[in-house]
XYZ file of N, CA and C in Angstrom:
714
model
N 31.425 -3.598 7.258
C 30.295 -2.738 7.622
C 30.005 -2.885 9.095
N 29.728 -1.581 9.380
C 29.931 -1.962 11.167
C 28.391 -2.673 11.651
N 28.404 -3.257 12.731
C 26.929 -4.497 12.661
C 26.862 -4.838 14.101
N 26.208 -3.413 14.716
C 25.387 -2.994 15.984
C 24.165 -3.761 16.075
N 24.014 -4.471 17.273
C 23.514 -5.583 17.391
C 21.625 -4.688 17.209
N 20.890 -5.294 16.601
C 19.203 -4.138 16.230
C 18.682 -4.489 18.026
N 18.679 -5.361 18.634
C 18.227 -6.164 20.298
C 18.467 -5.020 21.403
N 19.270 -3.927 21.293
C 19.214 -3.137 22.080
C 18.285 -2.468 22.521
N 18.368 -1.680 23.691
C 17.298 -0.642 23.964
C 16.798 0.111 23.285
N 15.272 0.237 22.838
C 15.087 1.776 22.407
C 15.221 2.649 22.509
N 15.359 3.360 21.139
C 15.446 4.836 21.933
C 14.128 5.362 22.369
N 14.667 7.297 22.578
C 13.816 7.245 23.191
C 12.077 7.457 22.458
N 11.092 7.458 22.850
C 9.641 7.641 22.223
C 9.478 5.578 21.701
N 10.503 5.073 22.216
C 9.711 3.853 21.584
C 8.777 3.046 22.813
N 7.837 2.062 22.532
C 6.906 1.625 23.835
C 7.893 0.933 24.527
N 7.701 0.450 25.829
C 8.549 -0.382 26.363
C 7.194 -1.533 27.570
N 6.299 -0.934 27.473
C 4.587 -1.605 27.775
C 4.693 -3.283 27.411
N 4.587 -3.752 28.344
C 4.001 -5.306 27.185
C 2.358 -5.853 26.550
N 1.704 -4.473 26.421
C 0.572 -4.445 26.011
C 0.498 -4.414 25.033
N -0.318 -4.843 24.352
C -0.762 -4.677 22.533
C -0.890 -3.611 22.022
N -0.799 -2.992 21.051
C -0.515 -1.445 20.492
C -1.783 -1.558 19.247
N -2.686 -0.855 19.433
C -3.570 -0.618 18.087
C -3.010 0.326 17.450
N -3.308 0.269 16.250
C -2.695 0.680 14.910
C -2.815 2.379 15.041
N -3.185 3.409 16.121
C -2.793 4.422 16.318
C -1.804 4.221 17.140
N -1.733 3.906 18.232
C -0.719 3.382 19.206
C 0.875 2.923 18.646
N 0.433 2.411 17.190
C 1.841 1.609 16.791
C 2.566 2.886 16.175
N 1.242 3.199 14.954
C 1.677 4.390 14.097
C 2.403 5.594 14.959
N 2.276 6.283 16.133
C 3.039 6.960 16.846
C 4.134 6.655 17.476
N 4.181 4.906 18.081
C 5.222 4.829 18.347
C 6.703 4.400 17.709
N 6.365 4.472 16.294
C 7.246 4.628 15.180
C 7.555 5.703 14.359
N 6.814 6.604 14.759
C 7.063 7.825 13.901
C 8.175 8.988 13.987
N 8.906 8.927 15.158
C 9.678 9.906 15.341
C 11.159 8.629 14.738
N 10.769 7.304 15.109
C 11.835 6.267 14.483
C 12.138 6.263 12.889
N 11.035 6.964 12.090
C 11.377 7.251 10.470
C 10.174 6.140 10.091
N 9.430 5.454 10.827
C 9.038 4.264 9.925
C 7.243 4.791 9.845
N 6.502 3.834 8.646
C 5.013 4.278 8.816
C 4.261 2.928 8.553
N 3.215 3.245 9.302
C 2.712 1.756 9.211
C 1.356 2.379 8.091
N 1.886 1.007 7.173
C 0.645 0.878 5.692
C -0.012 -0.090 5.784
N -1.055 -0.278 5.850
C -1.936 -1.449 5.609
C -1.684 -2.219 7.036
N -0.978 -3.530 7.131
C -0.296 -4.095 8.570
C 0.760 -4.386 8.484
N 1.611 -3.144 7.680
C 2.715 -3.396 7.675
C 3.897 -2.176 8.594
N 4.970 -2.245 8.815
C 5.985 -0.731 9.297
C 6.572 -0.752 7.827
N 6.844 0.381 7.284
C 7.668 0.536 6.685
C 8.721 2.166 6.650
N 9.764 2.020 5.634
C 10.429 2.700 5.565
C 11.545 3.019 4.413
N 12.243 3.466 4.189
C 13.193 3.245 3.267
C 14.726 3.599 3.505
N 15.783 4.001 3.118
C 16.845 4.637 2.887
C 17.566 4.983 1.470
N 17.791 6.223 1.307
C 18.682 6.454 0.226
C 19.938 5.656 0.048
N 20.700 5.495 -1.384
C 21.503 5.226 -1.392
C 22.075 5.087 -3.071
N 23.454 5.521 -2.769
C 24.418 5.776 -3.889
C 24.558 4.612 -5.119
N 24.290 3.366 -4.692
C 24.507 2.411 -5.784
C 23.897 1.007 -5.040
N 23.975 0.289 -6.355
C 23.147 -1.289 -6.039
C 23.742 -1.769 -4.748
N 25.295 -1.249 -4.827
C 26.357 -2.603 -4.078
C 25.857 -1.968 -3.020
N 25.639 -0.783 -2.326
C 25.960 -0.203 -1.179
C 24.166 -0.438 -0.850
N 23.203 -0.363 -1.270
C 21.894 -1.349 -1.185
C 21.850 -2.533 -0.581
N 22.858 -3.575 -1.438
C 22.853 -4.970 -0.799
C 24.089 -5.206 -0.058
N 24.966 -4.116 0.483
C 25.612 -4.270 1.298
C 24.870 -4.140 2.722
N 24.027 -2.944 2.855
C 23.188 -2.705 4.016
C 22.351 -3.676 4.367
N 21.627 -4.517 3.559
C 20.602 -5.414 3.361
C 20.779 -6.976 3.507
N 22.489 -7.106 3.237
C 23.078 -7.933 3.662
C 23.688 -8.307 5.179
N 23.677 -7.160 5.545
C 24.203 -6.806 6.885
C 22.778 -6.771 7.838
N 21.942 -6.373 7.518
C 20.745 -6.172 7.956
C 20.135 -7.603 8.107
N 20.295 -8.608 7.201
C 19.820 -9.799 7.180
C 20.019 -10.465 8.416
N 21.734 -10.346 8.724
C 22.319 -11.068 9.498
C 21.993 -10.914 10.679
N 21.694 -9.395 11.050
C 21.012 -9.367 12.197
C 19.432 -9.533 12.479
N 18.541 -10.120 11.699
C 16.920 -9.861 11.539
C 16.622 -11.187 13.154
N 17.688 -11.514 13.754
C 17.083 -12.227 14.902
C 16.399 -11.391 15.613
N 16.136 -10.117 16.015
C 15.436 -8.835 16.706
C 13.944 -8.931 15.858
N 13.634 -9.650 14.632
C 12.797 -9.264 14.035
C 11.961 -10.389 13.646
N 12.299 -11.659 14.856
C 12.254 -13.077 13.839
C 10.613 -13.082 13.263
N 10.218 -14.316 12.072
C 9.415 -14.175 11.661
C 8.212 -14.681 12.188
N 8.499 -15.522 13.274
C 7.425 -16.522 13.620
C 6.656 -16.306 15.075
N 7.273 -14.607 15.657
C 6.561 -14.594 16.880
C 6.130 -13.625 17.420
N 5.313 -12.906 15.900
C 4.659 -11.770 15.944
C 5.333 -10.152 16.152
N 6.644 -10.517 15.880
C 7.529 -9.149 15.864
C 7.229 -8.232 13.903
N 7.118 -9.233 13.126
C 6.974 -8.825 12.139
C 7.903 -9.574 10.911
N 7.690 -9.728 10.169
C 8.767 -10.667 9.200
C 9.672 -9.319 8.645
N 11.259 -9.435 8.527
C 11.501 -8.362 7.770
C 12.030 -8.995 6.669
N 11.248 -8.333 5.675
C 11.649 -7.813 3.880
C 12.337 -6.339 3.383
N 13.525 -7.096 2.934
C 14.537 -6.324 2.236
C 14.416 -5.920 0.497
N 13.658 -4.761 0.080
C 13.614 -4.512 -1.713
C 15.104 -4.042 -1.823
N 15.864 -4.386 -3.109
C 16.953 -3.925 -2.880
C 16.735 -2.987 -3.989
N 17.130 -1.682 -4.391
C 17.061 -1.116 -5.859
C 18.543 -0.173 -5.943
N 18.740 0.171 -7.090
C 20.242 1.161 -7.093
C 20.312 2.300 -6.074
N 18.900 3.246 -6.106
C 18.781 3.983 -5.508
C 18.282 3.964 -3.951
N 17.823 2.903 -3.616
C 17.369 3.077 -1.971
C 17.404 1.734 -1.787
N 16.890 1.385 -0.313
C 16.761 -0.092 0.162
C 15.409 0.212 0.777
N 13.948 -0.165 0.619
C 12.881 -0.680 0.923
C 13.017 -1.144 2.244
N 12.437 -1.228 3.618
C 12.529 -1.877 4.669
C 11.540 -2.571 5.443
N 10.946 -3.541 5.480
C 9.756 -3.649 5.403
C 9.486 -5.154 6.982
N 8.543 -4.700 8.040
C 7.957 -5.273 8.706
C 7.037 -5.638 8.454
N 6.876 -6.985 7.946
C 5.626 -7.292 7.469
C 5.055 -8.169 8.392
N 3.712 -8.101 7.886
C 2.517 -8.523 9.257
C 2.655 -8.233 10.491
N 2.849 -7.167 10.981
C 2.947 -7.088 12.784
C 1.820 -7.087 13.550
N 0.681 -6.869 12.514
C -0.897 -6.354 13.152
C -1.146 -7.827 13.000
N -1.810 -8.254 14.309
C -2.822 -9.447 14.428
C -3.993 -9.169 15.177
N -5.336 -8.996 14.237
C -6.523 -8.702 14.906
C -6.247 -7.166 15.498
N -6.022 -6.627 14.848
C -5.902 -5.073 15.035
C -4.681 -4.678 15.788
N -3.905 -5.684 16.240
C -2.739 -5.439 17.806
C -1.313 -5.400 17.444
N -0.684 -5.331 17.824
C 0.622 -4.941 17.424
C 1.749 -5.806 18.610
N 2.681 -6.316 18.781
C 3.553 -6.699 19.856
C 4.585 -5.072 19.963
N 4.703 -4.362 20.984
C 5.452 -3.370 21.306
C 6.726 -3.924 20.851
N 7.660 -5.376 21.232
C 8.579 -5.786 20.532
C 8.742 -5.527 18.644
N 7.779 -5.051 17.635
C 7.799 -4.860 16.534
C 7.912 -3.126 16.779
N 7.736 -2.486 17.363
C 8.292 -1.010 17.137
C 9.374 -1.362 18.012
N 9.881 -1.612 18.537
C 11.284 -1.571 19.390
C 12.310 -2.172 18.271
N 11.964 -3.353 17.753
C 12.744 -3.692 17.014
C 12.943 -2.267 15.383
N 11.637 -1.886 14.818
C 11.887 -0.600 14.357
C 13.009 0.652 14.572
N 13.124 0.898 15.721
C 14.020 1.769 16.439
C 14.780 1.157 16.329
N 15.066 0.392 16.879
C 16.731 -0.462 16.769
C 17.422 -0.283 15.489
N 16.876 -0.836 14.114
C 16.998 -0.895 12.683
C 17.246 0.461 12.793
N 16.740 1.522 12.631
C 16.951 3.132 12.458
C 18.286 3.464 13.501
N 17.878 3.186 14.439
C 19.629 3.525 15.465
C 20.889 2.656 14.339
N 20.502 1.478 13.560
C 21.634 1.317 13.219
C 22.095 2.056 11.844
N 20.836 1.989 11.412
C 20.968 3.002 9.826
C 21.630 4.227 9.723
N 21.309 4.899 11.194
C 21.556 6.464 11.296
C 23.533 5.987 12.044
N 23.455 5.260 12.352
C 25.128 5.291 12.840
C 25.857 5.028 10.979
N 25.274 4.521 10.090
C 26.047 4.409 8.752
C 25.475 5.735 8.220
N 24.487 6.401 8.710
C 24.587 8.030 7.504
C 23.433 7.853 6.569
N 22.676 6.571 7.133
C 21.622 6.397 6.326
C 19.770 6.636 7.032
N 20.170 7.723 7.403
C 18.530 8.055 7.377
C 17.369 7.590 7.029
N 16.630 7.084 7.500
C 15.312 6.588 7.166
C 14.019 7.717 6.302
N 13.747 7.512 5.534
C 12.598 8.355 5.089
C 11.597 7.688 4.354
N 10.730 7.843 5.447
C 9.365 7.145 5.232
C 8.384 7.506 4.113
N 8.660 8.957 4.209
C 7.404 9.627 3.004
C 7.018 8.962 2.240
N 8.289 8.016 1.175
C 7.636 7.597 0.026
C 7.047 6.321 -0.193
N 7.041 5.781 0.968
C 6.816 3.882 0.917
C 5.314 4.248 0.611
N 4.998 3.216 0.007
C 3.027 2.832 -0.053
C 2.942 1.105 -0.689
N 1.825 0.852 -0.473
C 1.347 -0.639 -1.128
C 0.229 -0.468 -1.790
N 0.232 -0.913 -2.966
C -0.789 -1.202 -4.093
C -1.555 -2.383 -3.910
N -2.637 -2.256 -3.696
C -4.156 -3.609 -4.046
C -4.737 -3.094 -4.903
N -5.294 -4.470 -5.994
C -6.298 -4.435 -6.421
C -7.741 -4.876 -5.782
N -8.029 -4.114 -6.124
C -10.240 -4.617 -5.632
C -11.040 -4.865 -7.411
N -11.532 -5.802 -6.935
C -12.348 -6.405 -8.016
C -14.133 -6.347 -6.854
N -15.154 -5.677 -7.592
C -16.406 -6.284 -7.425
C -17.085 -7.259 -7.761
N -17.275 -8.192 -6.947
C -18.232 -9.114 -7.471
C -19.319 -9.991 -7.346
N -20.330 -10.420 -7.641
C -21.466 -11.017 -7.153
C -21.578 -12.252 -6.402
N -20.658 -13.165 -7.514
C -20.082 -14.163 -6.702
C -18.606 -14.300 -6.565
N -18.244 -14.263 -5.639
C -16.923 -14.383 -5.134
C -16.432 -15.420 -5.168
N -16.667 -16.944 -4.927
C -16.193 -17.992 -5.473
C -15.943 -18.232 -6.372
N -17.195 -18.017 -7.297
C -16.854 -18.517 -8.840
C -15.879 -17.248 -9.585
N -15.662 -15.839 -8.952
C -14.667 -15.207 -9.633
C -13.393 -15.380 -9.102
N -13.250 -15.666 -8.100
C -11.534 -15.832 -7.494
C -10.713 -16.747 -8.031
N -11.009 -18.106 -8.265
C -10.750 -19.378 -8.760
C -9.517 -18.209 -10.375
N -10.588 -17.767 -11.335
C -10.194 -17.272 -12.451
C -8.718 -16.408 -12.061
N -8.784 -15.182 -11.361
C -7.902 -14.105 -10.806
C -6.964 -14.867 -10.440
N -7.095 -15.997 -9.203
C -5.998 -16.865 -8.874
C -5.122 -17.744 -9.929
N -5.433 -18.149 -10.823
C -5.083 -18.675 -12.027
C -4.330 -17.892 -12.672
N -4.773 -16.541 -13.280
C -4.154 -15.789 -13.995
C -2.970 -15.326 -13.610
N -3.482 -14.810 -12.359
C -1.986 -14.106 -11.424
C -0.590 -14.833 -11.103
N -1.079 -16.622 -10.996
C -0.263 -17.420 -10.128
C -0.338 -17.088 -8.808
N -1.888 -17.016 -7.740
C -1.164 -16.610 -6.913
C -1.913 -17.640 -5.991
N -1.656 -17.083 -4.922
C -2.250 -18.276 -4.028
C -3.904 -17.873 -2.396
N -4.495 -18.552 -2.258
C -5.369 -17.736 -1.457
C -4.792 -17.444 -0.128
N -5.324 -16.012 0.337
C -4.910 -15.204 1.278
C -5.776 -15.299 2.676
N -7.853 -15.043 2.072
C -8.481 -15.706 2.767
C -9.328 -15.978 1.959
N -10.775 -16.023 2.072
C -11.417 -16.257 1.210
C -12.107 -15.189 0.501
N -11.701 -14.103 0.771
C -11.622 -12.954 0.001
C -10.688 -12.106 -0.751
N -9.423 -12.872 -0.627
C -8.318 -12.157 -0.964
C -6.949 -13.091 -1.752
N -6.369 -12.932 -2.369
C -5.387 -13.877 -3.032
C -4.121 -12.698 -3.184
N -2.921 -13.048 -2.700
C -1.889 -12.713 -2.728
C -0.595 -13.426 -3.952
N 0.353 -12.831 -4.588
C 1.293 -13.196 -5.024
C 2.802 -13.802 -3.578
N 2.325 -15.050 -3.999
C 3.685 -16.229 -2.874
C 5.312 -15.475 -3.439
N 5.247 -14.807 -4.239
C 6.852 -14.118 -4.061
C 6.815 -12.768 -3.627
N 5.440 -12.247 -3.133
C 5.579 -11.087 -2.398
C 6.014 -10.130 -2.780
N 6.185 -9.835 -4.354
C 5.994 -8.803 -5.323
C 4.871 -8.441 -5.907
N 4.156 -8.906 -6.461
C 2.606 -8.230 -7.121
C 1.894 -7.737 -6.046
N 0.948 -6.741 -6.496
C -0.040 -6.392 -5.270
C -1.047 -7.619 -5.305
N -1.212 -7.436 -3.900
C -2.291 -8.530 -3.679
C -3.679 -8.018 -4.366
N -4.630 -8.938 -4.226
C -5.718 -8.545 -5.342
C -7.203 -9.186 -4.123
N -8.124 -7.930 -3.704
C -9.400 -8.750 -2.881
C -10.555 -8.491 -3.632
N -11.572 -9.158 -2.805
C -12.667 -9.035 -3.572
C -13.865 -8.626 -3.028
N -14.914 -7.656 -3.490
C -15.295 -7.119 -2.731
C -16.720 -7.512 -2.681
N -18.022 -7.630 -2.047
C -19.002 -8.535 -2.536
C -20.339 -7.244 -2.940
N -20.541 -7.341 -3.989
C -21.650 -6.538 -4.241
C -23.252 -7.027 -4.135
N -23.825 -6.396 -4.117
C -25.568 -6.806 -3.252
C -26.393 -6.796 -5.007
N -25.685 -6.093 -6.196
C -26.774 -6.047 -6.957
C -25.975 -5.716 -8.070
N -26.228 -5.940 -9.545
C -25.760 -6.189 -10.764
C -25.039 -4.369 -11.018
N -24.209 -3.692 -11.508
C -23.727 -2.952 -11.505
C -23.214 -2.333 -12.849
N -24.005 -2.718 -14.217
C -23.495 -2.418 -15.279
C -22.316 -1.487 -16.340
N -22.837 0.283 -15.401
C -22.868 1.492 -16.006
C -21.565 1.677 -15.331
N -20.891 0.701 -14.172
C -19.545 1.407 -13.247
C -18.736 0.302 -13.161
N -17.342 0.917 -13.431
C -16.250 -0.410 -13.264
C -16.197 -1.126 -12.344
N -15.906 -2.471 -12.397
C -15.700 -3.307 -11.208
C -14.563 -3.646 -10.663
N -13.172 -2.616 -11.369
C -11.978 -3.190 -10.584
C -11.418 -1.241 -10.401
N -11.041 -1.531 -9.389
C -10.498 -0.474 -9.116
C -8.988 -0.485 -8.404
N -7.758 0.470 -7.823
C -6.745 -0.043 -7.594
C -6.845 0.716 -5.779
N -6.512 0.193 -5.118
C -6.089 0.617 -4.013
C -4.924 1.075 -3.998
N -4.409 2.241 -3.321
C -3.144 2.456 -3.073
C -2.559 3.434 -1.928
N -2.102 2.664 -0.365
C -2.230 2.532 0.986
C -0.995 3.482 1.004
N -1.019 4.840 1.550
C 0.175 5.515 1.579
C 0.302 5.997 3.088
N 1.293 6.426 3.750
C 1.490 6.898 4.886
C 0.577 8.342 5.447
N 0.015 8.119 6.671
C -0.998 8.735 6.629
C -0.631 10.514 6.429
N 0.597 10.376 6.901
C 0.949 12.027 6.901
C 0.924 12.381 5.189
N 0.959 11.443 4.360
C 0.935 11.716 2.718
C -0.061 11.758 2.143
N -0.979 11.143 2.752
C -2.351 11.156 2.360
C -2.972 12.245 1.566
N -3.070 13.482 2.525
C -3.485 14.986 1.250
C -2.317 15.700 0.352
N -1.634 15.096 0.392
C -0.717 15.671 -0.800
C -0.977 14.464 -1.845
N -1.136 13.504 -1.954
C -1.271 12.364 -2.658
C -2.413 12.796 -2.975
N -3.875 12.841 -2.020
C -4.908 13.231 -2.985
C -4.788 14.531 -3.861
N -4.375 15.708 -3.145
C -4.169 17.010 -4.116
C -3.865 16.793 -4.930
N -3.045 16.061 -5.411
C -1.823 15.983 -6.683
C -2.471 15.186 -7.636
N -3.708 13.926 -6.828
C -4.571 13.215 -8.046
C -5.632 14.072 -8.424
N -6.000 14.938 -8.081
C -7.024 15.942 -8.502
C -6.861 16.660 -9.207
N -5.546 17.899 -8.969
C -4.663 18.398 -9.499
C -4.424 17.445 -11.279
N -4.345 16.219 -10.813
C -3.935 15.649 -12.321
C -4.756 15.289 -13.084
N -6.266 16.044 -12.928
C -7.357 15.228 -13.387
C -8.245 14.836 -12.829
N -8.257 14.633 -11.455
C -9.094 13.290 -10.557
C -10.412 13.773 -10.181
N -11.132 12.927 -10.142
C -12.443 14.044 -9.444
C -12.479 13.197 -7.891
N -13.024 13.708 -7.136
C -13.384 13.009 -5.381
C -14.679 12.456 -5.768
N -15.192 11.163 -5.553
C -16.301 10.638 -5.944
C -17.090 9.942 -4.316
N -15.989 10.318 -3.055
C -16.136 9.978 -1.845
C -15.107 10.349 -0.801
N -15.774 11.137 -0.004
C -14.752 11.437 1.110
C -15.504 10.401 2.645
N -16.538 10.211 2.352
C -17.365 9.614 3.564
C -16.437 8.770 4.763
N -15.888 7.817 3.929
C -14.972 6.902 4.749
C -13.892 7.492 5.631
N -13.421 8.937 4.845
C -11.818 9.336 5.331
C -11.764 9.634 6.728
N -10.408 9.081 7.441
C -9.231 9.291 6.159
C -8.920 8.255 5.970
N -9.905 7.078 6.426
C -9.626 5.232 6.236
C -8.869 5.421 4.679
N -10.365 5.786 3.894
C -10.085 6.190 2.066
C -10.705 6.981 1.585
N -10.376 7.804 0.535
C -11.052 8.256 -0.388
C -11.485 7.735 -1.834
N -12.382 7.830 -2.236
C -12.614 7.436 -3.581
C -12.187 8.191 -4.611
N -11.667 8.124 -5.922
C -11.061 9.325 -6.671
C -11.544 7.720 -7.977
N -11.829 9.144 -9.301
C -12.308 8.626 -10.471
C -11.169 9.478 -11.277
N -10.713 8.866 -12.508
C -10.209 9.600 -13.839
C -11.224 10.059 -14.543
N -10.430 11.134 -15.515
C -11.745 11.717 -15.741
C -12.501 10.971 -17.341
N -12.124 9.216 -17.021
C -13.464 8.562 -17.732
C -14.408 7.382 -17.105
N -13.963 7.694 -15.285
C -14.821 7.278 -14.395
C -14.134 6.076 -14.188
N -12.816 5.713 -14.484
C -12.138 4.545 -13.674
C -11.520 5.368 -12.052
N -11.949 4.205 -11.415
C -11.864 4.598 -10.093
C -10.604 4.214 -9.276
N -9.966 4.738 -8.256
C -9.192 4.141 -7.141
C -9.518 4.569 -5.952
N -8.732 4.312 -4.883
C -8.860 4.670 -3.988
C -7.595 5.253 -2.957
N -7.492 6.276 -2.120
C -6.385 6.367 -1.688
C -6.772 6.106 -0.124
N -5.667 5.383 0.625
C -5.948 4.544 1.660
C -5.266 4.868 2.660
N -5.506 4.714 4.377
C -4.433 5.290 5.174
C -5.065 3.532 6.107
N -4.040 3.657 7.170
C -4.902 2.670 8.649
C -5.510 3.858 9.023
N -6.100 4.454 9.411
C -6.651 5.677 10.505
C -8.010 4.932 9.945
N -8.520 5.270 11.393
C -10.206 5.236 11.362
C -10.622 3.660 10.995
N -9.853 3.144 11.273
C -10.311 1.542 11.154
C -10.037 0.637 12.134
N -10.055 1.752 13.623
C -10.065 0.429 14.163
C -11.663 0.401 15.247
């Protein structure tokens, strides 16, 4: 498999600034590269014909992740492998809202090498799932969630799964007892350009809008027996 070093120059539209990039700043300067930033993450995907040719790319991709190392704010990269596509994933690049321009450069790079094998990046479909739980006290409910899940604390509002498959699960603090309305609802963080087709299509399937106030941070959306989610972008949060 041919294995073009990712350390090269960007192309072109990527930053080359050594300034910090807020999460509009990042989101554009990855977007013409195929990738979208969810939550504080880049992501992306590629099609593909079978498992082997998945973890052939992903294998090859590994070898080069020195462009991407994990420990100096470029972004950790995670490889999903499945029959049909390979998952591509920069995780954590946002610290305190900022971005290192080295984490979209290294983006571009990954896509310059994808597109020399025929493998196109297409972002549309990536998203990340959270759960939100309400609750009064947040100590005495996390302890339980963490237990159940196996997972481990994130901060003191939040507990993540340590194999970096389950959605992470936060908690949200409520001011007053809440009987008549659910207290867990699901988050689910999609690329911002997907955002109104994702809501149309939950409405379309049933959904009612129970909040647009926040958008396009989120919207609130209920089924129609008042279990709630939310659909989520970065925009408007910083």
């Amino acid at each position: 498999m041919h294995s073009a070093p990712l350390s090269g120059a960007p192309l072109s539209g990527a930053p080359l600034s050594g300034a910090g990039l807020n999460r509009a700043e990042l989101s554009a300067a990855v977007a013409d590269a195929g990738w979208r930033l969810v939550l504080g993450d880049l992501c992306t995907q590629v099609a593909t014909e079978s498992l082997r040719q998945a973890a052939d790319t992903a294998a090859t991709l590994a070898t080069l992740d020195s462009a991407v190392p994990a420990a100096d704010g470029h972004g950790q990269l995670r490889l999903d492998i499945r029959p049909d596509r390979l998952v591509i994933t920069l995780a954590g690049v946002l610290g305190e809202g900022r971005a290192s321009p080295a984490s979209a450069a290294a983006a571009w790079g990954i896509s310059a090498w994808l597109r020399e094998l025929g493998l196109p990046p297409e972002p549309a479909r990536v998203q990340t799932a959270e759960i939100g739980i309400d609750a009064l006290d947040i100590p005495a409910v996390l302890p339980f969630w963490r237990a159940v899940f196996g997972y481990a604390d994130e901060s003191p509002h939040a507990i993540v799964d340590p194999a970096g498959r389950g959605p992470a699960v936060w908690f949200q603090q409520m001011d007053a007892p809440r009987p008549q309305r659910n207290r867990i609802h699901i988050d689910v963080s999609v690329p911002h350009d997907q955002a109104q087709a994702r809501l149309e299509a939950t409405l379309a399937a049933g959904g009612r809008l129970l909040s647009d106030a926040a958008a396009p941070a989120f919207w609130v959306l209920a089924d129609p027996e008042g279990n709630e989610a939310c659909i989520t972008t970065w925009q408007a949060r910083d």
